[in-house]
mmCIF file of C-alpha atoms in Angstrom:
data_model
loop_
_atom_site.group_PDB
_atom_site.id
_atom_site.type_symbol
_atom_site.label_atom_id
_atom_site.label_comp_id
_atom_site.label_asym_id
_atom_site.label_seq_id
_atom_site.Cartn_x
_atom_site.Cartn_y
_atom_site.Cartn_z
ATOM 1 C CA UNK O 29 -31.498 -16.249 -83.123
ATOM 2 C CA UNK O 30 -29.416 -17.813 -80.359
ATOM 3 C CA UNK O 31 -26.250 -16.296 -81.884
ATOM 4 C CA UNK O 32 -27.737 -12.812 -81.993
ATOM 5 C CA UNK O 33 -28.991 -13.109 -78.378
ATOM 6 C CA UNK O 34 -25.505 -14.131 -77.149
ATOM 7 C CA UNK O 35 -23.840 -11.203 -78.893
ATOM 8 C CA UNK O 36 -26.381 -8.790 -77.385
ATOM 9 C CA UNK O 37 -25.815 -10.163 -73.901
ATOM 10 C CA UNK O 38 -22.061 -9.829 -74.336
ATOM 11 C CA UNK O 39 -22.346 -6.154 -75.298
ATOM 12 C CA UNK O 40 -24.606 -5.430 -72.322
ATOM 13 C CA UNK O 41 -22.239 -7.185 -69.904
ATOM 14 C CA UNK O 42 -19.257 -5.185 -71.181
ATOM 15 C CA UNK O 43 -21.133 -1.878 -70.760
ATOM 16 C CA UNK O 44 -22.187 -2.838 -67.233
ATOM 17 C CA UNK O 45 -18.599 -3.774 -66.358
ATOM 18 C CA UNK O 46 -17.269 -0.377 -67.341
ATOM 19 C CA UNK O 47 -16.779 2.015 -64.405
ATOM 20 C CA UNK O 48 -18.495 5.392 -64.453
ATOM 21 C CA UNK O 49 -15.077 6.991 -64.949
ATOM 22 C CA UNK O 50 -14.321 4.791 -67.945
ATOM 23 C CA UNK O 51 -17.701 5.562 -69.500
ATOM 24 C CA UNK O 52 -17.164 9.279 -68.928
ATOM 25 C CA UNK O 53 -13.734 9.085 -70.536
ATOM 26 C CA UNK O 54 -15.224 7.425 -73.614
ATOM 27 C CA UNK O 55 -18.022 10.001 -73.810
ATOM 28 C CA UNK O 56 -15.742 13.043 -73.356
ATOM 29 C CA UNK O 57 -13.815 14.156 -76.454
ATOM 30 C CA UNK O 58 -10.050 14.619 -76.128
ATOM 31 C CA UNK O 59 -9.099 18.175 -75.105
ATOM 32 C CA UNK O 60 -7.797 20.469 -77.819
ATOM 33 C CA UNK O 61 -4.159 21.371 -77.205
ATOM 34 C CA UNK O 62 -3.618 25.127 -77.222
ATOM 35 C CA UNK O 63 -0.720 26.376 -79.308
ATOM 36 C CA UNK O 64 1.939 28.013 -77.154
ATOM 37 C CA UNK O 65 2.207 31.775 -77.618
ATOM 38 C CA UNK O 66 5.753 32.905 -78.346
ATOM 39 C CA UNK O 67 7.165 35.657 -76.118
ATOM 40 C CA UNK O 68 7.274 39.174 -77.488
ATOM 41 C CA UNK O 69 10.793 39.970 -78.698
ATOM 42 C CA UNK O 70 12.667 43.194 -77.978
ATOM 43 C CA UNK O 71 16.164 44.202 -79.086
ATOM 44 C CA UNK O 72 18.267 46.951 -77.513
ATOM 45 C CA UNK O 73 21.011 48.460 -79.698
ATOM 46 C CA UNK O 74 23.348 50.960 -78.108
ATOM 47 C CA UNK O 75 26.574 51.568 -76.247
ATOM 48 C CA UNK O 76 27.701 51.927 -72.634
ATOM 49 C CA UNK O 77 24.507 53.795 -71.703
ATOM 50 C CA UNK O 78 22.524 50.658 -72.585
ATOM 51 C CA UNK O 79 25.082 48.340 -70.967
ATOM 52 C CA UNK O 80 24.764 50.014 -67.565
ATOM 53 C CA UNK O 81 28.494 50.813 -67.605
ATOM 54 C CA UNK O 82 30.262 52.006 -64.434
ATOM 55 C CA UNK O 83 27.485 50.725 -62.195
ATOM 56 C CA UNK O 84 26.385 47.530 -60.507
ATOM 57 C CA UNK O 85 23.742 47.152 -63.218
ATOM 58 C CA UNK O 86 26.258 46.315 -65.960
ATOM 59 C CA UNK O 87 26.492 42.545 -65.451
ATOM 60 C CA UNK O 88 23.482 42.215 -63.153
ATOM 61 C CA UNK O 89 21.100 39.381 -64.136
ATOM 62 C CA UNK O 90 22.922 38.986 -67.452
ATOM 63 C CA UNK O 91 21.627 35.424 -67.681
ATOM 64 C CA UNK O 92 18.054 36.645 -68.075
ATOM 65 C CA UNK O 93 18.759 38.389 -71.392
ATOM 66 C CA UNK O 94 20.557 37.427 -74.601
ATOM 67 C CA UNK O 95 23.719 39.391 -75.346
ATOM 68 C CA UNK O 96 24.211 38.904 -79.092
ATOM 69 C CA UNK O 97 27.916 39.662 -78.687
ATOM 70 C CA UNK O 98 28.342 37.225 -75.797
ATOM 71 C CA UNK O 99 29.846 39.955 -73.608
ATOM 72 C CA UNK O 100 27.680 39.171 -70.590
ATOM 73 C CA UNK O 101 25.966 42.515 -70.109
ATOM 74 C CA UNK O 102 22.671 42.958 -68.278
ATOM 75 C CA UNK O 103 22.178 46.679 -67.841
ATOM 76 C CA UNK O 104 19.007 48.452 -68.919
ATOM 77 C CA UNK O 105 17.740 45.389 -70.866
ATOM 78 C CA UNK O 106 17.956 43.197 -67.744
ATOM 79 C CA UNK O 107 16.104 45.825 -65.707
ATOM 80 C CA UNK O 108 13.402 45.953 -68.379
ATOM 81 C CA UNK O 109 13.176 42.154 -68.332
ATOM 82 C CA UNK O 110 12.676 41.932 -64.571
ATOM 83 C CA UNK O 111 10.051 44.686 -64.644
ATOM 84 C CA UNK O 112 8.160 42.685 -67.283
ATOM 85 C CA UNK O 113 8.458 39.444 -65.321
ATOM 86 C CA UNK O 114 7.016 41.101 -62.219
ATOM 87 C CA UNK O 115 4.047 42.324 -64.243
ATOM 88 C CA UNK O 116 3.458 38.922 -65.854
ATOM 89 C CA UNK O 117 4.607 40.035 -69.316
ATOM 90 C CA UNK O 118 6.484 37.526 -71.462
ATOM 91 C CA UNK O 119 9.334 39.317 -73.249
ATOM 92 C CA UNK O 120 12.419 37.701 -74.786
ATOM 93 C CA UNK O 121 15.044 40.438 -74.364
ATOM 94 C CA UNK O 122 18.215 40.758 -76.449
ATOM 95 C CA UNK O 123 20.940 43.378 -76.707
ATOM 96 C CA UNK O 124 23.693 44.261 -79.149
ATOM 97 C CA UNK O 125 25.997 46.901 -77.678
ATOM 98 C CA UNK O 126 29.476 48.338 -77.982
ATOM 99 C CA UNK O 127 30.871 51.028 -75.719
ATOM 100 C CA UNK O 128 31.613 54.383 -77.316
ATOM 101 C CA UNK O 129 30.072 53.549 -80.693
ATOM 102 C CA UNK O 130 27.393 55.147 -82.834
ATOM 103 C CA UNK O 131 24.378 53.545 -84.432
ATOM 104 C CA UNK O 132 26.307 53.705 -87.694
ATOM 105 C CA UNK O 133 28.884 51.316 -86.239
ATOM 106 C CA UNK O 134 26.188 48.786 -85.400
ATOM 107 C CA UNK O 135 24.707 48.981 -88.879
ATOM 108 C CA UNK O 136 28.061 48.764 -90.676
ATOM 109 C CA UNK O 137 29.796 46.182 -88.472
ATOM 110 C CA UNK O 138 27.198 44.217 -86.548
ATOM 111 C CA UNK O 139 23.983 44.021 -88.534
ATOM 112 C CA UNK O 140 24.461 40.337 -89.355
ATOM 113 C CA UNK O 141 23.861 39.668 -85.647
ATOM 114 C CA UNK O 142 20.433 41.287 -85.550
ATOM 115 C CA UNK O 143 19.106 41.230 -89.117
ATOM 116 C CA UNK O 144 15.941 39.330 -88.313
ATOM 117 C CA UNK O 145 12.337 39.958 -87.271
ATOM 118 C CA UNK O 146 11.749 41.715 -83.946
ATOM 119 C CA UNK O 147 8.590 42.987 -82.279
ATOM 120 C CA UNK O 148 10.279 45.972 -80.616
ATOM 121 C CA UNK O 149 13.643 47.662 -81.228
ATOM 122 C CA UNK O 150 15.191 50.331 -78.981
ATOM 123 C CA UNK O 151 17.946 52.451 -80.576
ATOM 124 C CA UNK O 152 20.371 54.427 -78.383
ATOM 125 C CA UNK O 153 22.838 56.782 -80.072
ATOM 126 C CA UNK O 154 26.252 58.085 -78.942
ATOM 127 C CA UNK O 155 25.744 60.574 -76.096
ATOM 128 C CA UNK O 156 27.078 63.575 -78.054
ATOM 129 C CA UNK O 157 25.605 62.273 -81.351
ATOM 130 C CA UNK O 158 28.797 62.870 -83.342
ATOM 131 C CA UNK O 159 32.212 62.529 -81.702
ATOM 132 C CA UNK O 160 33.916 64.966 -84.089
ATOM 133 C CA UNK O 161 31.004 67.423 -84.211
ATOM 134 C CA UNK O 162 29.126 67.189 -80.907
ATOM 135 C CA UNK O 163 25.453 67.914 -81.371
ATOM 136 C CA UNK O 164 25.479 67.403 -85.125
ATOM 137 C CA UNK O 165 22.568 65.215 -86.219
ATOM 138 C CA UNK O 166 23.453 64.337 -89.833
ATOM 139 C CA UNK O 167 24.839 60.853 -89.143
ATOM 140 C CA UNK O 168 22.148 60.149 -86.566
ATOM 141 C CA UNK O 169 19.375 60.858 -89.054
ATOM 142 C CA UNK O 170 21.074 58.684 -91.673
ATOM 143 C CA UNK O 171 21.649 55.743 -89.352
ATOM 144 C CA UNK O 172 18.180 55.753 -87.806
ATOM 145 C CA UNK O 173 16.804 55.614 -91.349
ATOM 146 C CA UNK O 174 19.110 52.750 -92.349
ATOM 147 C CA UNK O 175 18.323 50.662 -89.286
ATOM 148 C CA UNK O 176 14.604 51.331 -89.537
ATOM 149 C CA UNK O 177 14.601 50.195 -93.144
ATOM 150 C CA UNK O 178 16.433 46.993 -92.195
ATOM 151 C CA UNK O 179 14.043 46.100 -89.372
ATOM 152 C CA UNK O 180 10.893 46.986 -91.301
ATOM 153 C CA UNK O 181 12.007 44.740 -94.143
ATOM 154 C CA UNK O 182 11.911 41.837 -91.678
ATOM 155 C CA UNK O 183 8.758 42.933 -89.854
ATOM 156 C CA UNK O 184 6.714 45.866 -91.227
ATOM 157 C CA UNK O 185 4.916 46.122 -87.872
ATOM 158 C CA UNK O 186 8.068 46.459 -85.765
ATOM 159 C CA UNK O 187 7.814 48.995 -82.925
ATOM 160 C CA UNK O 188 10.959 51.163 -83.149
ATOM 161 C CA UNK O 189 11.799 53.569 -80.307
ATOM 162 C CA UNK O 190 14.606 56.118 -80.091
ATOM 163 C CA UNK O 191 16.275 56.848 -76.756
ATOM 164 C CA UNK O 192 16.633 60.548 -75.921
ATOM 165 C CA UNK O 193 19.458 60.278 -73.382
ATOM 166 C CA UNK O 194 20.400 62.343 -70.365
ATOM 167 C CA UNK O 195 22.611 65.373 -69.847
ATOM 168 C CA UNK O 196 26.230 64.525 -69.114
ATOM 169 C CA UNK O 197 27.363 66.589 -66.131
ATOM 170 C CA UNK O 198 30.903 66.724 -67.521
ATOM 171 C CA UNK O 199 29.579 68.341 -70.692
ATOM 172 C CA UNK O 200 27.758 71.052 -68.721
ATOM 173 C CA UNK O 201 30.107 71.848 -65.848
ATOM 174 C CA UNK O 202 33.572 71.276 -67.367
ATOM 175 C CA UNK O 203 35.103 73.900 -69.696
ATOM 176 C CA UNK O 204 35.839 71.285 -72.384
ATOM 177 C CA UNK O 205 32.181 70.311 -72.613
ATOM 178 C CA UNK O 206 30.219 71.212 -75.729
ATOM 179 C CA UNK O 207 27.299 72.392 -73.535
ATOM 180 C CA UNK O 208 29.529 74.118 -70.960
ATOM 181 C CA UNK O 209 27.880 76.960 -69.074
ATOM 182 C CA UNK O 210 24.351 76.149 -70.168
ATOM 183 C CA UNK O 211 21.528 74.994 -67.811
ATOM 184 C CA UNK O 212 21.756 71.376 -66.699
ATOM 185 C CA UNK O 213 18.683 70.425 -68.742
ATOM 186 C CA UNK O 214 20.079 71.856 -71.994
ATOM 187 C CA UNK O 215 21.986 68.837 -73.297
ATOM 188 C CA UNK O 216 19.076 66.456 -72.629
ATOM 189 C CA UNK O 217 16.726 68.854 -74.395
ATOM 190 C CA UNK O 218 19.021 69.041 -77.428
ATOM 191 C CA UNK O 219 19.247 65.246 -77.574
ATOM 192 C CA UNK O 220 15.466 65.089 -77.387
ATOM 193 C CA UNK O 221 15.135 67.550 -80.263
ATOM 194 C CA UNK O 222 17.508 65.389 -82.313
ATOM 195 C CA UNK O 223 15.442 62.260 -81.589
ATOM 196 C CA UNK O 224 12.235 64.094 -82.472
ATOM 197 C CA UNK O 225 13.840 65.165 -85.740
ATOM 198 C CA UNK O 226 14.890 61.603 -86.552
ATOM 199 C CA UNK O 227 11.416 60.324 -85.782
ATOM 200 C CA UNK O 228 9.782 62.961 -87.991
ATOM 201 C CA UNK O 229 12.183 62.216 -90.834
ATOM 202 C CA UNK O 230 11.881 58.425 -90.669
ATOM 203 C CA UNK O 231 8.693 56.593 -91.498
ATOM 204 C CA UNK O 232 8.309 53.654 -89.188
ATOM 205 C CA UNK O 233 9.799 55.109 -85.999
ATOM 206 C CA UNK O 234 6.980 54.875 -83.500
ATOM 207 C CA UNK O 235 8.231 57.056 -80.691
ATOM 208 C CA UNK O 236 10.936 58.624 -78.553
ATOM 209 C CA UNK O 237 11.809 57.384 -75.058
ATOM 210 C CA UNK O 238 12.101 60.572 -72.936
ATOM 211 C CA UNK O 239 14.858 59.372 -70.623
ATOM 212 C CA UNK O 240 16.622 62.743 -70.528
ATOM 213 C CA UNK O 241 13.337 64.479 -69.742
ATOM 214 C CA UNK O 242 12.839 62.116 -66.793
ATOM 215 C CA UNK O 243 16.292 63.049 -65.501
ATOM 216 C CA UNK O 244 15.444 66.730 -65.898
ATOM 217 C CA UNK O 245 12.208 66.218 -63.980
ATOM 218 C CA UNK O 246 13.961 64.314 -61.186
ATOM 219 C CA UNK O 247 16.375 67.203 -60.714
ATOM 220 C CA UNK O 248 13.693 69.890 -60.973
ATOM 221 C CA UNK O 249 11.591 68.134 -58.330
ATOM 222 C CA UNK O 250 14.466 67.638 -55.892
ATOM 223 C CA UNK O 251 14.566 63.867 -56.262
ATOM 224 C CA UNK O 252 18.075 64.092 -57.743
ATOM 225 C CA UNK O 253 20.940 66.554 -57.324
ATOM 226 C CA UNK O 254 21.642 68.651 -60.455
ATOM 227 C CA UNK O 255 25.381 69.176 -59.920
ATOM 228 C CA UNK O 256 27.594 66.332 -58.703
ATOM 229 C CA UNK O 257 30.694 68.556 -58.755
ATOM 230 C CA UNK O 258 29.617 70.557 -55.697
ATOM 231 C CA UNK O 259 28.484 67.610 -53.593
ATOM 232 C CA UNK O 260 25.197 65.745 -53.361
ATOM 233 C CA UNK O 261 22.457 67.393 -51.327
ATOM 234 C CA UNK O 262 21.022 65.544 -48.371
ATOM 235 C CA UNK O 263 18.311 63.013 -49.274
ATOM 236 C CA UNK O 264 18.807 63.507 -53.023
ATOM 237 C CA UNK O 265 20.056 60.943 -55.531
ATOM 238 C CA UNK O 266 23.098 61.246 -57.747
ATOM 239 C CA UNK O 267 21.923 60.015 -61.158
ATOM 240 C CA UNK O 268 25.486 59.971 -62.502
ATOM 241 C CA UNK O 269 28.293 57.470 -61.924
ATOM 242 C CA UNK O 270 31.672 58.499 -60.508
ATOM 243 C CA UNK O 271 32.738 59.945 -63.887
ATOM 244 C CA UNK O 272 29.749 62.354 -63.956
ATOM 245 C CA UNK O 273 29.107 61.008 -67.466
ATOM 246 C CA UNK O 274 27.574 57.548 -67.289
ATOM 247 C CA UNK O 275 24.611 56.799 -65.043
ATOM 248 C CA UNK O 276 24.564 55.479 -61.514
ATOM 249 C CA UNK O 277 22.295 52.605 -60.535
ATOM 250 C CA UNK O 278 19.582 55.204 -59.862
ATOM 251 C CA UNK O 279 20.101 56.758 -63.291
ATOM 252 C CA UNK O 280 19.892 53.456 -65.137
ATOM 253 C CA UNK O 281 16.907 52.439 -63.038
ATOM 254 C CA UNK O 282 15.085 55.598 -64.116
ATOM 255 C CA UNK O 283 16.071 55.003 -67.742
ATOM 256 C CA UNK O 284 14.681 51.458 -67.606
ATOM 257 C CA UNK O 285 11.465 52.606 -65.918
ATOM 258 C CA UNK O 286 10.789 55.097 -68.708
ATOM 259 C CA UNK O 287 11.523 52.450 -71.338
ATOM 260 C CA UNK O 288 9.281 49.922 -69.606
ATOM 261 C CA UNK O 289 6.388 52.334 -69.214
ATOM 262 C CA UNK O 290 6.584 53.612 -72.788
ATOM 263 C CA UNK O 291 6.919 50.214 -74.462
ATOM 264 C CA UNK O 292 4.373 48.286 -72.394
ATOM 265 C CA UNK O 293 1.924 51.072 -71.579
ATOM 266 C CA UNK O 294 2.007 50.116 -67.889
ATOM 267 C CA UNK O 295 2.261 52.799 -65.209
ATOM 268 C CA UNK O 296 5.762 52.339 -63.671
ATOM 269 C CA UNK O 297 4.410 53.005 -60.184
ATOM 270 C CA UNK O 298 2.494 49.720 -60.485
ATOM 271 C CA UNK O 299 5.819 48.005 -59.753
ATOM 272 C CA UNK O 300 5.692 49.413 -56.247
ATOM 273 C CA UNK O 301 8.238 50.471 -53.662
ATOM 274 C CA UNK O 302 9.242 46.861 -52.974
ATOM 275 C CA UNK O 303 10.201 46.256 -56.622
ATOM 276 C CA UNK O 304 12.880 43.526 -56.862
ATOM 277 C CA UNK O 305 15.508 45.231 -59.019
ATOM 278 C CA UNK O 306 15.677 48.272 -56.751
ATOM 279 C CA UNK O 307 16.149 46.045 -53.741
ATOM 280 C CA UNK O 308 18.848 43.916 -55.398
ATOM 281 C CA UNK O 309 20.776 46.944 -56.657
ATOM 282 C CA UNK O 310 20.737 48.850 -53.383
ATOM 283 C CA UNK O 311 17.998 51.447 -53.824
ATOM 284 C CA UNK O 312 15.745 52.070 -50.853
ATOM 285 C CA UNK O 313 11.993 51.667 -51.087
ATOM 286 C CA UNK O 314 11.567 55.428 -50.886
ATOM 287 C CA UNK O 315 14.070 55.971 -53.695
ATOM 288 C CA UNK O 316 12.441 53.334 -55.898
ATOM 289 C CA UNK O 317 9.012 54.854 -55.353
ATOM 290 C CA UNK O 318 10.288 58.378 -56.080
ATOM 291 C CA UNK O 319 11.930 57.304 -59.350
ATOM 292 C CA UNK O 320 8.822 55.389 -60.389
ATOM 293 C CA UNK O 321 6.736 58.528 -59.844
ATOM 294 C CA UNK O 322 9.151 60.588 -61.915
ATOM 295 C CA UNK O 323 8.922 58.060 -64.759
ATOM 296 C CA UNK O 324 5.118 57.995 -64.548
ATOM 297 C CA UNK O 325 4.816 61.782 -64.569
ATOM 298 C CA UNK O 326 7.281 62.121 -67.444
ATOM 299 C CA UNK O 327 5.326 59.658 -69.560
ATOM 300 C CA UNK O 328 2.055 61.350 -68.648
ATOM 301 C CA UNK O 329 3.486 64.680 -69.789
ATOM 302 C CA UNK O 330 4.568 63.020 -73.030
ATOM 303 C CA UNK O 331 1.045 61.779 -73.602
ATOM 304 C CA UNK O 332 -0.369 65.246 -73.063
ATOM 305 C CA UNK O 333 2.242 66.713 -75.398
ATOM 306 C CA UNK O 334 1.382 64.284 -78.168
ATOM 307 C CA UNK O 335 -2.324 65.002 -77.712
ATOM 308 C CA UNK O 336 -1.699 68.717 -78.174
ATOM 309 C CA UNK O 337 0.290 68.066 -81.351
#
């Protein structure tokens, strides 16, 4: 009996000696560690129009994205990345680009670099679709189908988007241009029709990014000048670079806004006039806000169009 009483007293003394914190720690189960959520992955495949060529956007913030070729480009992917960061979205952004090349080139020569699972893939074709036959869609349809098949084999739920690019001023206003003499919106509308055709013909392509339609809207609304060859009107933007072919910072900014809004579903105007990329690349707050409105309205029109279909 004495032995049992001593043991009991010992246990009581130990419990009394424990601090309230120590007792609480013993009574509270260990927290469950939450598994980290991996960032959403997006891959951009394209050429100089994706790279941001002939503008300050080309190598801007290249360290925030992964260039699978190690060329150090930022461009539209880096703009997309910063937009996402500002909205609290976790995207791991990669790009595989080569100036002046078609989607067929990327499939034939570079697919080992990107043959893996992605959440989102953005495909941007050569600006005239076919260098030898401008406007011809045969190779474009084939290559969209080949790339879509490759990506869906890795991830059946991959979100594939096709870029419908902008009108090249040199193709409209110069006699050697395939679209010479036609309205400034004509080339962008033809590229959009080609992208729509590729989407309709290819199971697994989720949508078309209406970049060219945003450019058309910017010009129609007086935000941007429609003809860089006769001078830029006061208080309007020049969406083209010095070659009247590639985009200026404003043009790439608008392209990235449309891509961001379409892929994430977020209204581009939510970024606001004080958006960081615009400030870093030399766009005024008024210009940033105007381009964001154009992107928003273009995407809204796309939504209405799809509803009608």
